[in-house]
Coordinates of C-alpha atoms and ligand atoms in Angstrom, one line a residue:
X1 CA 88.0 130.8 129.0
X2 CA 86.5 128.5 126.3
X3 CA 89.7 126.4 126.6
X4 CA 89.2 125.9 130.3
X5 CA 85.6 124.9 129.8
X6 CA 86.6 122.3 127.3
X7 CA 89.5 120.9 129.3
X8 CA 87.8 118.5 131.7
X9 CA 84.3 118.2 133.2
X10 CA 84.0 120.1 136.5
X11 CA 83.1 117.0 138.4
X12 CA 85.9 115.0 137.0
X13 CA 88.3 117.7 137.9
X14 CA 87.1 117.7 141.4
X15 CA 87.6 114.0 141.8
X16 CA 90.9 114.1 139.9
X17 CA 89.7 111.8 137.2
X18 CA 90.7 111.7 133.6
X19 CA 88.9 110.3 130.6
X20 CA 89.4 108.5 127.3
X21 CA 89.5 111.7 125.3
X22 CA 92.3 113.1 127.4
X23 CA 94.3 109.9 127.7
X24 CA 94.4 109.6 123.9
X25 CA 95.5 113.2 123.6
X26 CA 98.1 112.8 126.3
X27 CA 99.4 109.6 124.8
X28 CA 99.9 111.2 121.4
X29 CA 101.6 114.3 122.9
X30 CA 103.8 112.2 125.1
X31 CA 105.1 110.6 121.9
X32 CA 105.6 113.9 120.0
X33 CA 102.6 113.4 117.8
X34 CA 101.3 116.9 117.6
X35 CA 99.5 117.1 114.3
X36 CA 96.2 115.4 113.3
X37 CA 94.8 115.4 109.8
X38 CA 91.1 114.5 109.7
X39 CA 87.4 115.2 109.2
X40 CA 85.1 115.7 112.3
X41 CA 81.8 114.0 113.2
X42 CA 80.4 111.4 115.5
X43 CA 82.1 110.1 117.6
X44 CA 85.3 112.1 117.3
X45 CA 84.1 115.8 117.1
X46 CA 84.8 116.6 120.8
X47 CA 88.0 114.7 120.6
X48 CA 89.2 117.0 117.8
X49 CA 88.1 120.1 119.7
X50 CA 89.8 119.0 122.9
X51 CA 93.0 118.0 121.0
X52 CA 93.1 121.5 119.6
X53 CA 92.5 123.0 123.0
X54 CA 95.4 120.9 124.4
X55 CA 97.8 122.2 121.8
X56 CA 97.7 119.6 119.1
X57 CA 97.4 121.1 115.5
X58 CA 94.2 119.7 114.2
X59 CA 93.8 120.2 110.4
X60 CA 90.3 119.7 109.1
X61 CA 89.9 118.5 105.5
X62 CA 86.9 118.3 103.2
X63 CA 87.4 114.6 102.5
X64 CA 89.1 111.9 104.6
X65 CA 91.1 110.5 101.7
X66 CA 93.0 113.8 101.4
X67 CA 93.5 113.9 105.2
X68 CA 94.9 110.4 104.9
X69 CA 97.3 111.2 102.1
X70 CA 98.5 114.2 104.2
X71 CA 99.1 111.9 107.2
X72 CA 100.9 109.4 105.0
X73 CA 103.3 111.8 103.5
X74 CA 103.9 113.6 106.8
X75 CA 105.1 110.1 108.0
X76 CA 107.5 109.9 105.0
X77 CA 108.9 113.4 105.7
X78 CA 109.2 113.1 109.5
X79 CA 109.8 109.4 110.2
X80 CA 107.0 109.7 112.8
X81 CA 103.6 108.2 112.1
X82 CA 101.3 110.7 110.4
X83 CA 97.9 110.7 112.2
X84 CA 94.7 110.7 110.3
X85 CA 91.4 110.9 112.3
X86 CA 88.1 109.7 110.8
X87 CA 84.5 109.0 111.9
X88 CA 83.0 105.6 111.7
X89 CA 82.1 103.5 108.7
X90 CA 82.0 106.0 105.7
X91 CA 84.7 108.3 107.1
X92 CA 86.8 105.3 108.0
X93 CA 86.3 103.8 104.4
X94 CA 87.3 107.2 102.9
X95 CA 90.5 107.1 104.9
X96 CA 91.3 103.5 104.1
X97 CA 92.6 104.1 100.6
X98 CA 95.3 106.4 102.1
X99 CA 96.1 103.8 104.8
X100 CA 96.6 101.1 102.1
X101 CA 98.7 103.6 100.1
X102 CA 100.9 104.3 103.1
X103 CA 101.4 100.6 103.6
X104 CA 102.3 100.0 100.0
X105 CA 104.7 102.9 100.0
X106 CA 106.2 102.0 103.4
X107 CA 105.2 105.3 105.0
X108 CA 104.4 105.3 108.7
X109 CA 100.9 106.4 109.4
X110 CA 98.2 105.7 111.9
X111 CA 94.5 105.9 110.9
X112 CA 92.6 106.5 114.1
X113 CA 88.9 106.0 113.6
X114 CA 86.0 106.3 115.9
X115 CA 83.7 103.3 115.6
X116 CA 80.2 102.4 116.7
X117 CA 78.9 100.3 119.6
X118 CA 80.7 96.9 119.7
X119 CA 77.8 94.9 121.0
X120 CA 75.4 96.3 118.4
X121 CA 77.9 96.1 115.5
X122 CA 78.8 92.5 116.4
X123 CA 75.2 91.4 116.5
X124 CA 74.6 93.4 113.3
X125 CA 71.6 95.1 114.9
X126 CA 71.9 98.2 112.8
X127 CA 73.8 100.8 114.7
X128 CA 74.5 104.3 113.4
X129 CA 77.4 103.8 110.9
X130 CA 77.7 100.2 111.7
X131 CA 80.7 98.4 110.4
X132 CA 83.3 95.9 111.6
X133 CA 86.1 98.3 110.8
X134 CA 88.9 96.3 112.4
X135 CA 88.3 93.3 110.2
X136 CA 88.1 95.5 107.1
X137 CA 91.3 97.4 107.9
X138 CA 93.4 94.4 108.7
X139 CA 94.4 93.2 105.2
X140 CA 95.2 96.7 104.1
X141 CA 97.7 97.7 106.8
X142 CA 100.7 96.5 108.7
X143 CA 98.8 96.1 112.0
X144 CA 95.4 96.8 113.3
X145 CA 94.4 97.3 117.0
X146 CA 91.3 98.1 118.9
X147 CA 91.2 99.7 122.4
X148 CA 88.2 98.9 124.5
X149 CA 89.3 100.3 127.9
X150 CA 90.7 103.6 129.0
X151 CA 93.5 101.9 131.0
X152 CA 94.7 100.3 127.7
X153 CA 95.1 103.6 125.8
X154 CA 98.8 104.0 126.7
X155 CA 99.7 100.6 125.5
X156 CA 97.4 100.7 122.5
X157 CA 98.9 103.9 121.2
X158 CA 102.5 102.7 121.9
X159 CA 101.8 99.5 119.9
X160 CA 100.4 101.5 117.0
X161 CA 103.5 103.8 117.0
X162 CA 106.0 100.9 117.1
X163 CA 104.1 99.0 114.4
X164 CA 104.1 102.0 112.1
X165 CA 107.7 103.0 112.3
X166 CA 109.8 99.9 113.2
X167 CA 111.2 97.6 110.6
X168 CA 109.7 98.4 107.2
X169 CA 107.3 101.3 108.0
X170 CA 103.6 101.2 107.0
X171 CA 100.1 102.0 107.9
X172 CA 98.5 101.0 111.2
X173 CA 94.8 101.1 112.0
X174 CA 93.7 102.0 115.5
X175 CA 90.0 101.5 116.3
X176 CA 88.5 103.6 119.0
X177 CA 84.8 102.7 119.8
X178 CA 82.6 105.6 120.8
X179 CA 82.3 104.4 124.4
X180 CA 86.0 104.5 125.0
X181 CA 86.2 108.3 124.8
X182 CA 83.9 109.0 127.7
X183 CA 85.3 106.3 130.1
X184 CA 86.8 107.8 133.2
X185 CA 89.6 106.6 135.5
X186 CA 91.8 108.0 138.3
X187 CA 93.9 110.7 136.8
X188 CA 97.2 109.6 138.4
X189 CA 96.6 105.9 137.4
X190 CA 95.8 107.2 133.9
X191 CA 99.0 109.1 133.8
X192 CA 101.0 106.1 134.8
X193 CA 99.4 104.0 132.2
X194 CA 100.8 106.1 129.4
X195 CA 103.8 104.8 127.5
X196 CA 106.6 107.0 126.0
X197 CA 107.9 104.7 123.3
X198 CA 111.7 104.3 123.6
X199 CA 113.6 103.8 120.4
X200 CA 110.5 103.3 118.2
X201 CA 112.5 102.3 115.1
X202 CA 115.6 100.6 116.5
X203 CA 118.7 100.5 114.2
X204 CA 119.0 97.1 112.4
X205 CA 122.6 96.5 111.8
X206 CA 123.5 94.4 108.8
X207 CA 125.6 91.2 109.2
X208 CA 129.3 92.0 108.4
X209 CA 129.6 89.1 106.0
X210 CA 126.7 90.4 104.0
X211 CA 128.4 93.8 103.7
X212 CA 131.6 92.2 102.6
X213 CA 129.8 90.0 100.0
X214 CA 128.1 93.1 98.6
X215 CA 131.3 95.0 98.1
X216 CA 132.9 91.9 96.6
X217 CA 130.1 91.7 94.0
X218 CA 130.4 95.5 93.3
X219 CA 134.2 95.2 93.0
X220 CA 133.8 92.5 90.3
X221 CA 131.6 94.9 88.1
X222 CA 132.6 96.3 84.8
X223 CA 129.5 98.3 84.4
X224 CA 128.1 99.0 87.9
X225 CA 125.0 101.1 88.6
X226 CA 123.4 102.3 91.8
X227 CA 119.6 102.7 92.1
X228 CA 118.4 105.0 94.9
X229 CA 114.8 104.3 96.0
X230 CA 112.5 106.3 98.3
X231 CA 113.6 104.0 101.1
X232 CA 116.9 105.7 100.8
X233 CA 115.2 109.1 100.9
X234 CA 113.1 108.0 103.9
X235 CA 116.3 107.0 105.9
X236 CA 117.5 110.6 106.3
X237 CA 121.1 109.3 105.9
X238 CA 121.8 111.8 103.2
X239 CA 125.4 112.5 103.8
X240 CA 126.4 108.9 104.1
X241 CA 124.5 108.0 100.9
X242 CA 126.2 110.8 99.0
X243 CA 129.6 109.9 100.3
X244 CA 129.1 106.2 99.4
X245 CA 128.0 107.0 95.9
X246 CA 130.8 109.5 95.4
X247 CA 133.5 107.2 96.8
X248 CA 132.3 104.3 94.7
X249 CA 132.3 106.6 91.6
X250 CA 129.4 104.5 90.3
X251 CA 126.7 106.1 88.1
X252 CA 123.4 106.4 89.9
X253 CA 119.7 106.5 89.0
X254 CA 117.2 108.0 91.5
X255 CA 113.7 106.6 91.6
X256 CA 111.3 109.6 91.4
X257 CA 111.0 110.3 95.2
X258 CA 114.8 109.7 95.6
X259 CA 115.5 112.6 93.3
X260 CA 117.7 115.2 95.0
X261 CA 119.4 112.7 97.4
X262 CA 122.3 113.7 95.2
X263 CA 121.5 116.6 92.9
X264 CA 120.0 115.5 89.5
X265 CA 122.8 117.7 88.0
X266 CA 125.5 115.6 89.7
X267 CA 128.0 114.2 87.1
X268 CA 127.3 110.6 88.3
X269 CA 123.5 111.0 87.8
X270 CA 122.5 108.7 84.9
X271 CA 118.8 109.7 84.7
X272 CA 119.1 111.1 81.2
X273 CA 120.6 107.7 80.1
X274 CA 118.2 105.4 82.0
X275 CA 117.2 103.3 79.0
X276 CA 120.9 102.8 78.3
X277 CA 122.2 102.0 81.7
X278 CA 119.5 99.5 82.8
X279 CA 120.1 96.9 80.0
X280 CA 123.9 97.6 80.0
X281 CA 124.7 97.4 83.7
X282 CA 126.3 94.2 85.0
X283 CA 126.1 94.8 88.7
X284 CA 123.2 96.9 90.2
X285 CA 123.2 98.1 93.8
X286 CA 119.6 98.7 95.0
X287 CA 119.6 101.1 97.9
X288 CA 116.0 101.2 99.4
X289 CA 114.5 100.5 95.9
X290 CA 112.3 97.4 95.3
X291 CA 112.3 95.5 92.0
X292 CA 108.6 96.1 91.5
X293 CA 106.8 97.2 88.3
X294 CA 108.6 100.6 88.4
X295 CA 111.8 98.7 87.6
X296 CA 110.1 96.1 85.4
X297 CA 110.5 93.5 88.1
X298 CA 114.2 93.4 87.4
X299 CA 113.7 91.5 84.1
X300 CA 112.5 91.8 80.5
X301 CA 113.7 94.1 77.7
X302 CA 114.3 97.0 80.1
X303 CA 117.1 94.9 81.5
X304 CA 118.4 93.7 78.2
X305 CA 116.8 90.3 78.3
X306 CA 115.5 88.7 75.2
X307 CA 111.8 88.5 76.2
X308 CA 109.4 90.0 78.7
X309 CA 109.8 87.4 81.5
X310 CA 113.4 86.6 80.9
X311 CA 116.1 87.7 83.3
X312 CA 118.9 90.0 82.2
X313 CA 122.5 89.2 83.1
X314 CA 122.8 91.6 86.0
X315 CA 124.0 90.7 89.4
X316 CA 122.1 92.5 92.1
X317 CA 123.1 93.8 95.5
X318 CA 120.0 94.7 97.4
X319 CA 120.0 96.9 100.6
X320 CA 116.6 96.7 102.3
X321 CA 115.1 96.6 105.7
X322 CA 113.0 93.6 104.9
X323 CA 114.6 90.2 104.6
X324 CA 111.9 88.9 102.4
X325 CA 112.4 91.6 99.8
X326 CA 115.4 89.8 98.3
X327 CA 114.6 87.2 95.6
X328 CA 111.1 88.5 95.3
X329 CA 111.5 88.8 91.5
X330 CA 115.0 87.8 90.4
X331 CA 118.0 86.3 92.2
X332 CA 119.7 88.7 94.6
X333 CA 123.4 87.9 94.7
X334 CA 124.1 90.0 97.7
X335 CA 121.3 90.9 100.0
X336 CA 122.2 93.4 102.8
X337 CA 119.4 93.4 105.4
X338 CA 119.2 96.3 107.8
X339 CA 118.0 99.8 108.1
X340 CA 119.3 101.9 105.2
X341 CA 121.4 104.3 107.3
X342 CA 123.2 101.4 109.2
X343 CA 123.7 99.5 106.0
X344 CA 125.2 102.5 104.1
X345 CA 127.4 103.3 107.1
X346 CA 128.7 99.7 107.2
X347 CA 129.4 99.8 103.4
X348 CA 131.2 103.0 103.8
X349 CA 133.4 101.7 106.6
X350 CA 134.4 98.8 104.5
X351 CA 134.9 100.5 101.2
X352 CA 138.3 102.1 102.0
X353 CA 140.3 104.5 99.8
X354 CA 141.6 101.7 97.5
X355 CA 138.2 100.6 96.3
X356 CA 138.5 100.4 92.5
X357 CA 136.6 103.0 90.5
X358 CA 134.4 101.8 87.7
X359 CA 136.2 101.2 84.3
X360 CA 136.6 104.4 82.4
X361 CA 134.9 103.0 79.3
X362 CA 131.7 102.5 81.2
X363 CA 131.7 106.0 82.6
X364 CA 132.5 107.4 79.2
X365 CA 129.7 105.5 77.5
X366 CA 127.2 106.7 80.1
X367 CA 128.4 110.3 79.8
X368 CA 128.1 110.1 76.0
X369 CA 124.6 108.8 76.1
X370 CA 123.6 111.4 78.7
X371 CA 125.0 114.3 76.7
X372 CA 123.1 113.1 73.6
X373 CA 119.8 112.9 75.4
X374 CA 120.3 116.2 77.3
X375 CA 121.0 118.0 74.0
X376 CA 117.9 116.4 72.4
X377 CA 115.8 117.6 75.4
X378 CA 117.3 121.1 75.4
X379 CA 116.1 121.5 71.8
X380 CA 112.6 120.6 72.8
X381 CA 112.6 122.8 75.8
X382 CA 113.8 125.8 73.8
X383 CA 110.7 125.7 71.6
X384 CA 107.9 128.1 72.3
X385 CA 104.8 126.7 70.6
X386 CA 101.3 128.0 71.0
X387 CA 99.4 126.6 72.8
X388 CA 102.1 125.7 75.3
X389 CA 103.5 122.2 75.3
X390 CA 104.2 120.2 78.5
X391 CA 107.8 120.8 77.8
X392 CA 107.7 124.6 77.2
X393 CA 105.6 125.0 80.4
X394 CA 107.9 122.7 82.4
X395 CA 111.0 124.5 81.3
X396 CA 109.6 127.4 83.3
X397 CA 108.9 125.2 86.3
X398 CA 112.4 123.8 86.1
X399 CA 113.9 127.3 86.4
X400 CA 111.6 128.2 89.3
X401 CA 112.5 125.0 91.2
X402 CA 116.2 125.6 90.5
X403 CA 115.9 129.1 92.0
X404 CA 113.9 127.7 95.0
X405 CA 115.8 124.5 95.9
X406 CA 114.1 124.2 99.3
X407 CA 110.6 124.3 97.9
X408 CA 108.5 121.1 98.0
X409 CA 107.4 119.7 94.7
X410 CA 104.2 117.8 94.6
X411 CA 103.5 116.0 91.3
X412 CA 100.7 113.9 89.9
X413 CA 99.0 113.1 86.5
X414 CA 100.2 111.0 83.6
X415 CA 102.0 113.2 81.1
X416 CA 102.0 115.9 83.7
X417 CA 103.9 113.5 86.0
X418 CA 106.3 111.9 83.5
X419 CA 107.4 115.1 81.9
X420 CA 107.9 116.9 85.2
X421 CA 109.9 114.0 86.6
X422 CA 112.3 114.1 83.6
X423 CA 112.5 117.8 83.1
X424 CA 112.5 119.3 86.6
X425 CA 115.8 118.7 88.4
X426 CA 115.8 118.3 92.2
X427 CA 118.8 119.6 94.2
X428 CA 117.9 118.5 97.7
X429 CA 116.6 115.3 99.3
X430 CA 112.9 114.7 100.1
X431 CA 111.7 117.8 98.2
X432 CA 109.8 115.8 95.5
X433 CA 106.7 113.8 96.6
X434 CA 104.5 112.1 94.0
X435 CA 102.1 109.3 93.1
X436 CA 104.5 106.6 94.5
X437 CA 104.2 102.9 94.1
X438 CA 100.7 102.7 92.9
X439 CA 100.8 105.7 90.5
X440 CA 97.8 106.9 92.5
X441 CA 95.8 110.0 91.5
X442 CA 94.4 112.1 94.3
X443 CA 97.5 112.6 96.5
X444 CA 97.9 116.2 95.3
X445 CA 96.2 118.6 97.7
X446 CA 96.7 116.3 100.8
X447 CA 100.4 116.2 100.1
X448 CA 100.4 120.0 99.6
X449 CA 98.8 120.6 103.0
X450 CA 101.2 118.2 104.8
X451 CA 104.3 119.4 103.0
X452 CA 103.5 123.0 103.9
X453 CA 102.6 122.2 107.5
X454 CA 105.6 119.8 108.1
X455 CA 108.4 121.8 106.3
X456 CA 107.1 125.4 106.5
X457 CA 108.5 125.7 102.9
X458 CA 106.9 127.0 99.8
X459 CA 105.0 124.1 98.0
X460 CA 104.7 123.9 94.2
X461 CA 102.3 121.4 92.9
X462 CA 102.4 120.3 89.2
X463 CA 99.0 118.7 88.6
X464 CA 97.4 117.1 85.6
X465 CA 93.9 118.5 85.2
X466 CA 92.4 115.1 85.9
X467 CA 94.7 114.4 88.8
X468 CA 93.8 117.8 90.4
X469 CA 90.1 117.0 90.2
X470 CA 90.5 114.1 92.7
X471 CA 91.3 116.4 95.6
X472 CA 90.6 119.9 94.2
X473 CA 88.1 120.8 97.0
X474 CA 91.0 121.0 99.4
X475 CA 91.9 124.3 97.8
X476 CA 89.5 125.6 100.5
X477 CA 91.6 123.9 103.1
X478 CA 94.8 125.4 101.7
X479 CA 93.1 128.9 101.8
X480 CA 91.6 128.3 105.2
X481 CA 95.1 127.6 106.7
X482 CA 96.8 130.2 104.5
X483 CA 99.4 127.8 103.3
X484 CA 102.1 128.8 100.8
X485 CA 101.0 126.5 98.0
X486 CA 101.3 127.3 94.3
X487 CA 99.3 124.8 92.2
X488 CA 99.9 124.7 88.5
X489 CA 97.2 122.8 86.7
X490 CA 98.5 121.5 83.4
X491 CA 95.2 121.9 81.6
X492 CA 95.1 119.7 78.5
X493 CA 91.3 119.3 78.8
X494 CA 91.4 115.7 79.9
X495 CA 92.9 112.4 80.9
X496 CA 96.2 112.0 78.9
X497 CA 94.8 114.4 76.2
X498 CA 91.7 116.4 75.4
X499 CA 91.2 115.9 71.7
X500 CA 89.6 112.4 71.8
X501 CA 86.2 111.8 70.1
X502 CA 83.3 109.6 71.1
X503 CA 83.8 106.6 68.7
X504 CA 80.0 106.1 68.5
X505 CA 79.5 109.6 67.2
X506 CA 77.0 110.2 70.0
X507 CA 76.6 113.4 71.9
X508 CA 78.5 112.4 75.0
X509 CA 82.1 113.4 75.1
X510 CA 84.8 110.6 75.1
X511 CA 85.3 109.1 78.6
X512 CA 88.7 110.8 78.6
X513 CA 87.8 114.4 78.0
X514 CA 86.5 117.2 80.2
X515 CA 84.8 120.6 79.8
X516 CA 86.9 122.5 77.3
X517 CA 88.9 125.4 78.7
X518 CA 87.7 124.9 82.3
X519 CA 88.6 127.8 84.6
X520 CA 90.2 125.9 87.5
X521 CA 91.8 129.1 88.8
X522 CA 88.3 130.3 89.9
X523 CA 88.2 127.6 92.5
X524 CA 91.0 129.2 94.3
X525 CA 89.5 132.6 93.9
X526 CA 86.2 131.3 95.4
X527 CA 88.0 130.8 98.7
X528 CA 90.0 134.0 98.8
X529 CA 93.2 132.7 97.1
X530 CA 94.8 133.9 93.9
X531 CA 93.8 132.5 90.5
X532 CA 95.7 133.1 87.3
X533 CA 94.9 131.9 83.8
X534 CA 98.1 131.6 81.7
X535 CA 98.7 130.8 78.0
X536 CA 102.4 131.4 77.6
X537 CA 105.7 130.5 79.4
X538 CA 106.2 134.2 80.3
X539 CA 102.8 134.4 82.0
X540 CA 103.4 131.2 83.8
X541 CA 106.8 132.4 85.1
X542 CA 105.3 135.7 86.3
X543 CA 102.4 133.9 88.1
X544 CA 104.7 131.4 89.8
X545 CA 107.2 134.0 90.8
X546 CA 104.4 136.2 92.3
X547 CA 103.0 133.2 94.2
X548 CA 106.3 132.4 95.7
X549 CA 107.1 136.0 96.5
X550 CA 103.8 136.5 98.3
X551 CA 103.4 133.0 99.7
X552 CA 99.7 133.3 99.0
X553 CA 97.6 130.2 98.0
X554 CA 97.6 130.4 94.3
X555 CA 96.2 128.3 91.4
X556 CA 97.8 128.8 88.0
X557 CA 95.6 127.3 85.2
X558 CA 98.2 126.6 82.5
X559 CA 96.6 126.0 79.1
X560 CA 98.5 123.1 77.4
X561 CA 98.1 121.7 73.9
X562 CA 95.3 119.2 74.2
X563 CA 97.0 116.9 71.7
X564 CA 100.4 116.9 73.3
X565 CA 100.1 114.0 75.6
X566 CA 100.3 110.2 75.1
X567 CA 98.0 107.5 76.5
X568 CA 99.0 106.7 80.1
X569 CA 102.2 108.9 79.7
X570 CA 105.2 106.6 79.7
X571 CA 103.4 103.4 80.6
X572 CA 101.2 103.0 77.5
X573 CA 102.5 99.4 77.3
X574 CA 100.7 98.5 80.5
X575 CA 97.3 98.9 78.8
X576 CA 95.9 95.4 77.9
X577 CA 95.3 94.8 74.2
X578 CA 93.4 91.9 72.7
X579 CA 95.6 89.0 71.4
X580 CA 93.4 88.4 68.3
X581 CA 95.0 89.3 65.0
X582 CA 93.6 92.3 63.1
Ligands
TPP601 C1 93.0 106.6 92.0 C2 93.3 106.5 90.5 N1 92.3 106.5 89.6 C3 92.5 106.4 88.3 C4 93.8 106.3 87.8 C5 94.0 106.2 86.3 N2 94.7 107.4 85.9 C6 96.1 107.4 85.6 S1 96.6 108.9 85.2 C7 95.1 109.5 85.2 C8 94.8 111.0 84.9 C9 95.7 111.5 83.8 O1 95.3 112.7 83.4 P1 95.9 114.1 83.9 O2 96.0 114.1 85.4 O3 95.1 115.2 83.3 O4 97.3 114.0 83.3 P2 97.8 114.3 81.8 O5 98.3 113.0 81.2 O6 96.6 114.8 81.0 O7 98.8 115.3 81.9 C10 94.1 108.6 85.6 C11 92.7 108.9 85.8 C12 94.8 106.3 88.8 N3 96.1 106.2 88.5 N4 94.6 106.4 90.1
MG602 MG1 95.2 116.2 81.6

């Protein structure tokens, strides 16, 4: 009954009219976009209600940034744009970080924001939540559009979808002024104005000559290496990628969100020998991985060069959807431009059964280094110190993830991130989602909600205590929707570590430390979820097993040695230091 009342105004029904509200809903549904992540308010409150009434899943968050991160990662997981819905000015701005994050990470997302009266905003006459949102969004996304008239909704939504998913995916901004929602038009004309987007992300086939060149370069290698990036994970070409890597016999390194494309336990996986294979390799095949800071821009000591800006001696094959990615940092000897799936299919077709395997000495050297590092790590993992170390806690998480290979793993923090990435093996593609290109804190709870909603799987979130704080209020959202999320807060009392002192000797704590022994688990209890405080690996194991068995929203507050972390985790070297001599 309430549904019918919300559907359409009586009068409009009688005259067979439709309105902006319903045209937007119909346009989204027509294109299979059936989940919205957002925060309600003027001018989109009714829109959210009506969308829910019309069968769209509308997930309300406590802060737009978290809704935006949810939309962004939903885009990564589904190859359809994730939809975030925000109110004007402040809500829009809160969502904007996530839109920029989506663009930087090449995730398809559409930020739909209500906006205030154009004529008042443009004359700067002080409207409610006045802001020229389109202009502000533009530099932070792949494309930005505004729809002024109901008859343009079909085309506007279609353009937004195409821009988000075609070519290199990214964030798109769609500005919907308040007046648009209420506009009416003939229902039949409205229906005909809608556009079902055909082939939104068309295959982009690589040039045959580029494929041949790439394989020639690879064939010439004495010490080849394949690096899998999250572009390879995004492509959902898992079988082809696995076959290519296995047929080539080349050791591979997964970037963190590409972990699981091939299992981390695969014999060709060189993760445990990363610092050996990067400087030693002579030919590197980049599959959907960019040579950004995460790979030291392809140069410097990481790659065996003499100094920070110098190039190593590697030759690079780069497979990427964007033609301008090649030569962005160092020379690319064989660029292969196309969508990852088509490129790998083309490489596979050409590779043939007689393709030479990498020299045995190289494989043996990688295997030897790997074995040494794995043995060293096993020693650390076997220890059982009190309080727990990151490693002794994560040894438990590793076992739990191994036993639940379909579970989604969300991960953020500094030490909490770096240790998890290296200790917790992934067995399947797109199960690990993390801070991405920016090393951004705050993605945690938004990612948890989207991961649970999109996959229906158990979600395990390994969170630094600082990282968790950025989105912790969404524990209410997780409880409200009853999502199977188990959050483990690696509680070391602060950012990087919890034992730092105020150098002035004053009463304020160091900028890096928090309230000692904070009881984060009570946040989950406050909303009806399960909170557990654990001090030992056994307690942690029991709490996680119980969370997974019951699928109840759970927060495990894991007490970790406050002196066990290092500044910025693995990227201490990126902190600026003064050049002056001591
Ligand atoms: C949005 C954002 N703000 C700030 C930072 C800087 N930063 C990097 S890691 C981090 C928190 C690290 O502490 P925690 O999450 O507790 O991890 P730990 O190293 O203690 O395990 C912060 C604030 C960031 N990366 N992103
Ligand atoms: Mg911490």
